[in-house]
CSV table of C-alpha atoms in Angstrom, one decimal:
chain,number,residue,atom,x,y,z
W,1,MET,CA,11.5,-64.2,-123.4
W,2,ARG,CA,15.0,-62.7,-123.3
W,3,THR,CA,18.1,-64.8,-123.9
W,4,LEU,CA,21.1,-64.6,-121.5
W,5,VAL,CA,24.8,-65.5,-121.6
W,6,ILE,CA,26.6,-65.6,-118.3
W,7,LEU,CA,30.3,-65.1,-118.5
W,8,GLY,CA,31.7,-66.6,-115.2
W,9,ALA,CA,28.7,-68.7,-114.4
W,10,THR,CA,30.4,-70.7,-111.7
W,11,GLY,CA,31.5,-67.7,-109.6
W,12,SER,CA,29.4,-66.1,-106.9
W,13,ILE,CA,27.8,-63.5,-109.3
W,14,GLY,CA,27.1,-66.2,-111.9
W,15,CYS,CA,25.4,-68.4,-109.4
W,16,SER,CA,23.3,-65.6,-108.0
W,17,THR,CA,22.2,-64.6,-111.5
W,18,LEU,CA,21.0,-68.2,-112.1
W,19,ASP,CA,19.2,-68.1,-108.8
W,20,VAL,CA,17.2,-65.1,-110.0
W,21,VAL,CA,16.7,-66.6,-113.5
W,22,ALA,CA,15.3,-69.8,-112.0
W,23,LEU,CA,12.5,-67.8,-110.4
W,24,HIS,CA,11.4,-66.4,-113.9
W,25,PRO,CA,11.5,-69.2,-116.4
W,26,ASP,CA,9.0,-67.5,-118.7
W,27,ASP,CA,11.1,-64.3,-118.9
W,28,TYR,CA,14.7,-65.5,-119.4
W,29,GLN,CA,16.3,-68.3,-121.3
W,30,VAL,CA,19.9,-69.3,-120.7
W,31,LEU,CA,21.7,-69.4,-124.1
W,32,GLY,CA,25.2,-69.9,-122.8
W,33,LEU,CA,27.3,-70.5,-119.6
W,34,THR,CA,31.0,-70.2,-119.1
W,35,GLY,CA,33.5,-71.3,-116.5
W,36,ALA,CA,37.3,-71.7,-116.1
W,37,THR,CA,38.0,-75.1,-114.4
W,38,GLN,CA,35.0,-76.0,-112.2
W,39,VAL,CA,33.7,-78.8,-114.4
W,40,GLU,CA,31.3,-80.4,-111.9
W,41,LYS,CA,29.7,-77.1,-111.0
W,42,LEU,CA,29.2,-76.0,-114.6
W,43,PHE,CA,27.8,-79.5,-115.5
W,44,ALA,CA,25.2,-79.2,-112.7
W,45,GLN,CA,24.2,-75.8,-114.1
W,46,ILE,CA,23.9,-77.3,-117.6
W,47,GLN,CA,21.7,-80.0,-116.3
W,48,GLN,CA,19.4,-77.5,-114.7
W,49,PHE,CA,19.2,-74.8,-117.3
W,50,LYS,CA,19.9,-76.7,-120.6
W,51,PRO,CA,21.9,-73.9,-122.3
W,52,ARG,CA,22.7,-74.2,-126.0
W,53,TYR,CA,26.4,-73.5,-125.4
W,54,ALA,CA,28.9,-73.9,-122.6
W,55,VAL,CA,32.5,-72.6,-122.7
W,56,MET,CA,35.4,-73.5,-120.4
W,57,THR,CA,38.6,-71.6,-120.8
W,58,ASP,CA,40.8,-74.5,-119.7
W,59,LEU,CA,41.1,-77.1,-122.5
W,60,GLN,CA,41.4,-80.1,-120.2
W,61,ALA,CA,38.3,-79.0,-118.3
W,62,ALA,CA,36.4,-78.5,-121.5
W,63,ASN,CA,37.2,-82.0,-122.7
W,64,LYS,CA,36.0,-83.4,-119.4
W,65,LEU,CA,32.8,-81.4,-119.5
W,66,LYS,CA,32.2,-82.4,-123.1
W,67,GLN,CA,32.3,-86.1,-122.0
W,68,LEU,CA,29.9,-85.5,-119.1
W,69,VAL,CA,27.4,-83.7,-121.4
W,70,LYS,CA,27.6,-86.5,-123.9
W,71,ASP,CA,27.2,-89.3,-121.3
W,72,ALA,CA,24.1,-87.4,-119.9
W,73,GLY,CA,22.5,-87.2,-123.4
W,74,LEU,CA,22.4,-83.4,-123.3
W,75,SER,CA,22.5,-81.3,-126.4
W,76,THR,CA,24.7,-78.5,-125.1
W,77,GLU,CA,27.7,-77.7,-127.3
W,78,VAL,CA,30.9,-77.4,-125.3
W,79,TRP,CA,33.6,-75.0,-126.6
W,80,ALA,CA,37.1,-74.2,-125.2
W,81,GLY,CA,39.3,-71.2,-124.9
W,82,ILE,CA,39.3,-67.4,-124.7
W,83,GLY,CA,38.2,-67.1,-128.4
W,84,ALA,CA,35.2,-69.2,-127.6
W,85,LEU,CA,34.3,-66.9,-124.7
W,86,CYS,CA,34.3,-63.9,-127.1
W,87,ASP,CA,32.3,-65.8,-129.7
W,88,LEU,CA,29.6,-66.7,-127.2
W,89,ALA,CA,29.5,-63.1,-125.7
W,90,ALA,CA,29.0,-61.8,-129.3
W,91,HIS,CA,26.5,-64.5,-130.3
W,92,THR,CA,23.6,-63.2,-132.5
W,93,ASP,CA,21.0,-64.8,-130.3
W,94,ALA,CA,22.2,-63.3,-127.1
W,95,ASP,CA,20.1,-60.4,-125.8
W,96,ILE,CA,21.8,-59.9,-122.4
W,97,VAL,CA,25.4,-60.7,-121.4
W,98,MET,CA,26.3,-60.9,-117.7
W,99,ALA,CA,30.0,-60.0,-117.5
W,100,ALA,CA,31.0,-61.7,-114.3
W,101,ILE,CA,34.5,-63.1,-115.0
W,102,VAL,CA,36.9,-61.8,-112.3
W,103,GLY,CA,39.9,-59.9,-113.3
W,104,ALA,CA,41.6,-58.9,-116.5
W,105,ALA,CA,40.4,-62.2,-118.1
W,106,GLY,CA,36.9,-60.7,-118.5
W,107,LEU,CA,37.9,-57.7,-120.6
W,108,LEU,CA,38.0,-59.3,-124.1
W,109,PRO,CA,34.7,-61.2,-124.0
W,110,THR,CA,33.0,-58.1,-122.4
W,111,LEU,CA,34.3,-55.9,-125.2
W,112,ALA,CA,33.0,-58.5,-127.7
W,113,ALA,CA,29.5,-58.2,-126.3
W,114,VAL,CA,29.7,-54.4,-126.3
W,115,GLU,CA,30.8,-54.4,-130.0
W,116,GLN,CA,27.7,-56.3,-130.9
W,117,GLY,CA,25.5,-53.8,-129.2
W,118,LYS,CA,24.3,-56.1,-126.4
W,119,THR,CA,22.8,-55.2,-123.1
W,120,VAL,CA,25.8,-55.8,-120.8
W,121,LEU,CA,25.4,-56.3,-117.1
W,122,LEU,CA,28.8,-55.3,-115.8
W,123,ALA,CA,30.0,-57.1,-112.8
W,124,ASN,CA,33.6,-57.2,-114.0
W,125,LYS,CA,35.0,-53.9,-112.7
W,126,GLU,CA,38.4,-54.6,-114.3
W,127,ALA,CA,36.9,-53.9,-117.7
W,128,LEU,CA,36.6,-50.2,-116.8
W,129,VAL,CA,39.6,-50.1,-114.6
W,130,MET,CA,41.8,-51.4,-117.5
W,131,SER,CA,40.2,-49.6,-120.4
W,132,GLY,CA,37.7,-47.1,-119.2
W,133,GLU,CA,37.8,-44.5,-121.9
W,134,LEU,CA,38.1,-47.1,-124.7
W,135,PHE,CA,35.3,-49.2,-123.2
W,136,ILE,CA,32.9,-46.3,-122.8
W,137,ASN,CA,33.6,-45.0,-126.3
W,138,LYS,CA,32.8,-48.5,-127.7
W,139,VAL,CA,29.5,-48.6,-125.7
W,140,GLN,CA,28.5,-45.3,-127.3
W,141,HIS,CA,29.7,-46.2,-130.8
W,142,HIS,CA,28.0,-49.6,-130.9
W,143,GLY,CA,24.8,-48.6,-129.2
W,144,ALA,CA,25.3,-51.1,-126.3
W,145,THR,CA,23.4,-50.8,-123.1
W,146,LEU,CA,25.6,-50.8,-120.0
W,147,LEU,CA,24.0,-51.5,-116.6
W,148,PRO,CA,26.1,-51.8,-113.4
W,149,ILE,CA,26.0,-54.9,-111.2
W,150,ASP,CA,28.3,-54.0,-108.3
W,151,SER,CA,26.0,-53.2,-105.4
W,152,GLU,CA,27.6,-49.7,-105.0
W,153,HIS,CA,27.3,-48.6,-108.6
W,154,ASN,CA,23.9,-50.2,-109.0
W,155,ALA,CA,22.8,-48.2,-105.9
W,156,ILE,CA,24.1,-45.0,-107.4
W,157,PHE,CA,22.4,-45.8,-110.7
W,158,GLN,CA,19.1,-46.3,-108.9
W,159,CYS,CA,19.4,-42.9,-107.1
W,160,LEU,CA,19.9,-41.0,-110.4
W,161,PRO,CA,17.1,-39.1,-112.2
W,162,SER,CA,15.5,-41.4,-114.9
W,163,ALA,CA,16.7,-39.0,-117.6
W,164,LEU,CA,20.3,-39.4,-116.5
W,165,GLN,CA,19.9,-43.2,-116.3
W,166,GLN,CA,19.4,-43.3,-120.1
W,167,ASN,CA,23.0,-42.2,-120.7
W,168,THR,CA,25.2,-41.9,-117.7
W,169,ALA,CA,28.5,-42.1,-119.6
W,170,THR,CA,28.2,-38.8,-121.5
W,171,GLN,CA,25.9,-36.5,-119.6
W,172,LYS,CA,27.1,-34.3,-116.8
W,173,LEU,CA,26.1,-35.0,-113.2
W,174,SER,CA,26.0,-31.2,-112.5
W,175,ASP,CA,23.4,-30.7,-115.1
W,176,TYR,CA,21.0,-32.8,-113.0
W,177,GLY,CA,21.8,-31.0,-109.7
W,178,ILE,CA,24.2,-33.7,-108.4
W,179,SER,CA,27.2,-32.6,-106.3
W,180,LYS,CA,28.7,-35.8,-105.1
W,181,LEU,CA,28.6,-39.6,-105.5
W,182,LEU,CA,29.0,-41.2,-102.0
W,183,LEU,CA,30.5,-44.7,-102.5
W,184,THR,CA,30.0,-46.8,-99.4
W,185,GLY,CA,32.2,-49.7,-98.2
W,186,SER,CA,32.0,-51.9,-95.1
W,187,GLY,CA,35.7,-51.5,-94.2
W,188,GLY,CA,36.1,-55.3,-94.5
W,189,PRO,CA,37.1,-57.7,-91.7
W,190,PHE,CA,39.9,-55.5,-90.3
W,191,LEU,CA,38.1,-52.2,-89.7
W,192,ARG,CA,38.9,-52.5,-85.9
W,193,LYS,CA,42.0,-54.5,-86.0
W,194,GLU,CA,45.2,-53.1,-84.5
W,195,LEU,CA,47.6,-51.9,-87.3
W,196,THR,CA,50.5,-53.6,-85.5
W,197,GLU,CA,48.8,-57.0,-86.2
W,198,PHE,CA,48.3,-56.5,-90.0
W,199,ALA,CA,51.6,-58.2,-90.9
W,200,SER,CA,50.4,-61.5,-89.3
W,201,ILE,CA,47.0,-61.6,-91.1
W,202,THR,CA,46.4,-64.9,-92.8
W,203,PRO,CA,44.6,-65.6,-96.0
W,204,ALA,CA,41.8,-67.4,-94.1
W,205,GLN,CA,41.2,-64.2,-92.0
W,206,ALA,CA,41.3,-62.0,-95.1
W,207,VAL,CA,38.6,-63.9,-97.0
W,208,ALA,CA,36.2,-64.0,-94.0
W,209,HIS,CA,34.1,-61.0,-95.0
W,210,PRO,CA,31.7,-59.9,-92.3
W,211,ASN,CA,28.7,-59.1,-94.6
W,212,TRP,CA,29.2,-60.5,-98.1
W,213,VAL,CA,29.7,-63.9,-99.5
W,214,MET,CA,32.3,-63.5,-102.3
W,215,GLY,CA,35.2,-65.2,-104.0
W,216,GLN,CA,38.7,-65.3,-102.5
W,217,LYS,CA,40.2,-62.6,-104.7
W,218,ILE,CA,37.5,-60.0,-104.2
W,219,SER,CA,37.3,-60.8,-100.5
W,220,VAL,CA,41.0,-60.0,-100.1
W,221,ASP,CA,40.4,-56.8,-102.2
W,222,SER,CA,37.7,-55.9,-99.7
W,223,ALA,CA,40.0,-56.5,-96.8
W,224,THR,CA,42.6,-54.1,-98.3
W,225,MET,CA,39.8,-51.8,-99.7
W,226,MET,CA,41.5,-52.1,-103.1
W,227,ASN,CA,38.0,-53.3,-104.2
W,228,LYS,CA,36.7,-49.9,-103.2
W,229,GLY,CA,39.5,-48.3,-105.1
W,230,LEU,CA,38.7,-50.2,-108.2
W,231,GLU,CA,35.0,-49.2,-107.8
W,232,PHE,CA,36.2,-45.6,-107.4
W,233,ILE,CA,37.8,-45.8,-110.9
W,234,GLU,CA,34.8,-47.7,-112.3
W,235,ALA,CA,32.5,-45.0,-111.0
W,236,ARG,CA,34.5,-42.3,-112.7
W,237,TRP,CA,33.9,-43.9,-116.1
W,238,LEU,CA,30.3,-45.2,-115.5
W,239,PHE,CA,29.0,-41.8,-114.4
W,240,ASN,CA,31.3,-39.4,-116.4
W,241,CYS,CA,32.7,-37.6,-113.5
W,242,ALA,CA,36.0,-36.5,-112.0
W,243,ALA,CA,37.8,-38.0,-108.9
W,244,ASP,CA,36.7,-35.0,-106.9
W,245,ASP,CA,33.0,-35.9,-107.5
W,246,ILE,CA,33.4,-39.2,-105.6
W,247,GLN,CA,33.8,-39.7,-101.9
W,248,VAL,CA,34.4,-43.1,-100.2
W,249,VAL,CA,32.4,-43.5,-96.9
W,250,ILE,CA,32.9,-46.5,-94.6
W,251,HIS,CA,29.5,-47.9,-93.5
W,252,PRO,CA,30.2,-51.2,-91.7
W,253,GLN,CA,26.6,-52.4,-91.7
W,254,SER,CA,26.4,-52.7,-95.5
W,255,ILE,CA,22.8,-51.7,-95.6
W,256,ILE,CA,23.2,-48.4,-97.4
W,257,HIS,CA,24.9,-49.5,-100.6
W,258,SER,CA,25.7,-46.0,-101.9
W,259,MET,CA,24.3,-42.5,-102.0
W,260,VAL,CA,23.9,-39.5,-104.3
W,261,GLN,CA,24.2,-36.0,-102.9
W,262,TYR,CA,22.3,-33.2,-104.7
W,263,THR,CA,23.0,-29.5,-104.7
W,264,ASP,CA,19.8,-28.7,-102.9
W,265,GLY,CA,21.0,-30.5,-99.8
W,266,SER,CA,19.1,-33.8,-100.5
W,267,VAL,CA,20.9,-37.2,-100.3
W,268,LEU,CA,19.3,-40.2,-101.9
W,269,ALA,CA,20.3,-43.6,-100.7
W,270,GLN,CA,19.6,-47.1,-101.9
W,271,LEU,CA,19.2,-49.6,-99.0
W,272,GLY,CA,18.8,-53.4,-98.9
W,273,GLN,CA,20.2,-56.6,-97.6
W,274,PRO,CA,23.8,-57.4,-98.5
W,275,ASP,CA,22.7,-59.8,-101.2
W,276,MET,CA,23.8,-59.5,-104.8
W,277,ARG,CA,20.6,-60.9,-106.2
W,278,THR,CA,19.0,-57.5,-105.7
W,279,PRO,CA,21.3,-55.5,-108.1
W,280,ILE,CA,21.3,-58.5,-110.5
W,281,ALA,CA,17.5,-58.5,-110.6
W,282,HIS,CA,17.4,-54.8,-111.0
W,283,ALA,CA,19.6,-54.8,-114.0
W,284,LEU,CA,18.1,-57.9,-115.6
W,285,ALA,CA,14.6,-56.4,-115.6
W,286,PHE,CA,15.4,-52.7,-115.8
W,287,PRO,CA,13.3,-50.6,-115.8
W,288,LYS,CA,10.9,-53.1,-114.3
W,289,ARG,CA,11.2,-54.8,-110.9
W,290,ILE,CA,11.1,-58.6,-110.3
W,291,GLN,CA,11.0,-61.0,-107.4
W,292,THR,CA,14.3,-62.2,-105.9
W,293,GLN,CA,13.4,-64.0,-102.7
W,294,VAL,CA,15.8,-61.6,-100.9
W,295,LYS,CA,14.6,-61.0,-97.4
W,296,PRO,CA,13.1,-57.5,-97.1
W,297,LEU,CA,14.7,-55.0,-94.6
W,298,ASN,CA,13.0,-54.9,-91.2
W,299,PHE,CA,13.8,-51.5,-89.9
W,300,PHE,CA,12.9,-52.5,-86.4
W,301,GLU,CA,15.7,-55.0,-86.4
W,302,LEU,CA,18.4,-52.5,-87.6
W,303,VAL,CA,20.5,-51.5,-84.6
W,304,ASP,CA,22.8,-48.8,-85.9
W,305,PHE,CA,24.0,-46.9,-88.9
W,306,SER,CA,27.6,-45.6,-88.6
W,307,PHE,CA,29.9,-43.8,-91.0
W,308,SER,CA,33.5,-42.9,-91.0
W,309,ARG,CA,36.4,-41.8,-93.3
W,310,PRO,CA,38.8,-44.6,-94.4
W,311,GLU,CA,42.1,-44.3,-92.7
W,312,PRO,CA,45.1,-44.1,-95.1
W,313,GLY,CA,47.3,-46.1,-92.8
W,314,ARG,CA,44.7,-48.9,-92.6
W,315,TYR,CA,43.7,-48.9,-96.3
W,316,PRO,CA,46.8,-47.8,-98.4
W,317,ASN,CA,45.5,-49.7,-101.4
W,318,LEU,CA,42.4,-47.6,-101.6
W,319,TYR,CA,44.5,-44.4,-101.8
W,320,LEU,CA,46.8,-46.0,-104.4
W,321,ALA,CA,43.8,-46.6,-106.6
W,322,ILE,CA,42.5,-43.1,-106.2
W,323,ALA,CA,46.0,-41.8,-107.1
W,324,ALA,CA,46.0,-44.0,-110.2
W,325,CYS,CA,42.7,-42.7,-111.2
W,326,GLY,CA,44.2,-39.2,-111.2
W,327,TYR,CA,47.2,-40.4,-113.3
W,328,GLY,CA,45.1,-42.0,-116.0
W,329,GLN,CA,44.5,-45.2,-118.0
W,330,GLY,CA,48.0,-46.6,-118.0
W,331,ALA,CA,48.3,-46.2,-114.2
W,332,THR,CA,45.0,-48.0,-113.5
W,333,THR,CA,45.8,-50.8,-115.9
W,334,ALA,CA,49.2,-51.4,-114.3
W,335,LEU,CA,47.9,-51.2,-110.8
W,336,ASN,CA,45.1,-53.7,-111.5
W,337,ALA,CA,47.6,-56.1,-113.0
W,338,ALA,CA,49.9,-55.8,-110.1
W,339,ASN,CA,47.2,-56.2,-107.6
W,340,GLU,CA,46.0,-59.4,-109.2
W,341,MET,CA,49.5,-60.8,-108.9
W,342,THR,CA,50.1,-59.7,-105.3
W,343,VAL,CA,46.7,-61.0,-104.1
W,344,ALA,CA,47.4,-64.3,-105.7
W,345,ALA,CA,50.8,-64.4,-104.0
W,346,PHE,CA,49.3,-63.6,-100.6
W,347,LEU,CA,46.6,-66.3,-101.0
W,348,ALA,CA,49.3,-68.8,-101.9
W,349,GLY,CA,51.2,-67.8,-98.7
W,350,GLN,CA,54.2,-66.3,-100.6
W,351,ILE,CA,53.9,-62.8,-99.1
W,352,ARG,CA,52.4,-61.0,-96.1
W,353,PHE,CA,49.2,-59.1,-96.1
W,354,THR,CA,51.1,-55.8,-95.7
W,355,ASP,CA,53.3,-56.6,-98.7
W,356,ILE,CA,50.3,-56.3,-101.0
W,357,ALA,CA,50.2,-52.5,-100.8
W,358,LEU,CA,53.9,-52.1,-100.7
W,359,LEU,CA,54.4,-54.0,-103.9
W,360,ASN,CA,51.3,-52.4,-105.6
W,361,GLU,CA,52.9,-49.0,-104.7
W,362,LYS,CA,56.1,-50.0,-106.5
W,363,ALA,CA,54.1,-50.9,-109.6
W,364,LEU,CA,52.2,-47.6,-109.6
W,365,GLU,CA,55.5,-45.7,-109.3
W,366,ARG,CA,56.9,-47.6,-112.2
W,367,PHE,CA,54.0,-47.2,-114.5
W,368,ALA,CA,52.2,-44.1,-113.4
W,369,THR,CA,52.8,-42.0,-116.4
W,370,ILE,CA,52.6,-44.7,-119.1
W,371,LYS,CA,50.0,-44.0,-121.8
W,372,ALA,CA,47.7,-46.8,-123.0
W,373,PRO,CA,45.3,-45.3,-125.6
W,374,ASP,CA,44.2,-48.4,-127.4
W,375,LEU,CA,43.4,-52.0,-126.7
W,376,GLU,CA,46.7,-53.3,-128.0
W,377,SER,CA,48.8,-51.0,-125.7
W,378,ILE,CA,46.4,-51.8,-122.8
W,379,LEU,CA,47.0,-55.5,-123.1
W,380,ALA,CA,50.7,-55.0,-123.6
W,381,LEU,CA,50.9,-52.8,-120.5
W,382,ASP,CA,48.9,-55.4,-118.5
W,383,GLN,CA,51.5,-58.0,-119.4
W,384,GLU,CA,54.5,-55.8,-118.8
W,385,ALA,CA,53.1,-54.9,-115.3
W,386,ARG,CA,52.7,-58.6,-114.5
W,387,ILE,CA,56.2,-59.4,-115.6
W,388,TYR,CA,57.5,-56.5,-113.4
W,389,MET,CA,55.5,-57.8,-110.5
W,390,GLN,CA,56.8,-61.4,-111.0
W,391,ASP,CA,60.3,-60.0,-110.6
W,392,GLN,CA,59.3,-58.0,-107.5
W,393,LEU,CA,57.7,-61.0,-105.9
W,394,LYS,CA,60.9,-63.1,-106.3
W,395,LYS,CA,62.7,-60.5,-104.2
W,396,VAL,CA,60.2,-60.8,-101.4
W,397,SER,CA,59.5,-64.5,-101.4
């Protein structure tokens, strides 16, 4: 029996994790669940899984949840605030921490888990985008185990030699005959859309992903391919490689989740349904395999596999992220902060879809050469970039 904390339990990754855990009640016990404001959803999870602790970052939501738990006669302790998130992530009794809080808000609790040497299942890509070198150094120093949950990074991980899987963050890919990591992406809902129509794209259209069921923010990031750009940066740190070692490939069917190219001409690919329960189960049980109830691939039903290069004019955000990766930690931190702001503004109807990349580019130009070597400077830069973007958004809206 291994104990599990889920940071971001009410999001899509958190819910998928609980779906897998529910199939294996003798193997996993839920120690703690966290959410932001979705009281009823977290309460329903508490009723089913009976965690010892629950955390809501919003104080009003936490008070409401506390009353529901009390009225139901449940023993779950309800905490509130960011500090409580970190305390739960670092709890002595936690074996595994699923880091699935979207955005910069997930950085501190994920680091808290790392600093206690936990097995961290990383679904929060911003932790590495914002603080890659610092984060990886802490993983090494504290003896934490880091396993990727993003379907692309998990696919790459599965295609690596077992010896390399034991320490991807410090060993060289070339020592294992690897020449390239091929990061696949669907191209989102606008792969075939005329570029002249992009300015009129609505939030409802942008969140309608053709293959994956995801939250609003990550769905917009998929539409702009910023999500793939963030994954590019994440892959650079997860697998200890340079930007030139990674190539983005558009694969609209989302059946091949990513590939590893070897120097002997071989290419290993991980295939499966576009269902996050597969990478979640892989990381939860690694190096074993467990049931997920994900429908197996039927190769006789697969119509086509197609691949293409991402067009810079269609996906400028992808290339902004790749450029930021080349500049360094300060650039990726600032770009991530700016993108969170611009996507939120787009979803709120304040700016056009095409403004997202235009404003993100301004932030990258402003902060490209800023250094952020420690956590304090990373968090300060994150805030500075958000204040800058607030000013830019006022000029547009």
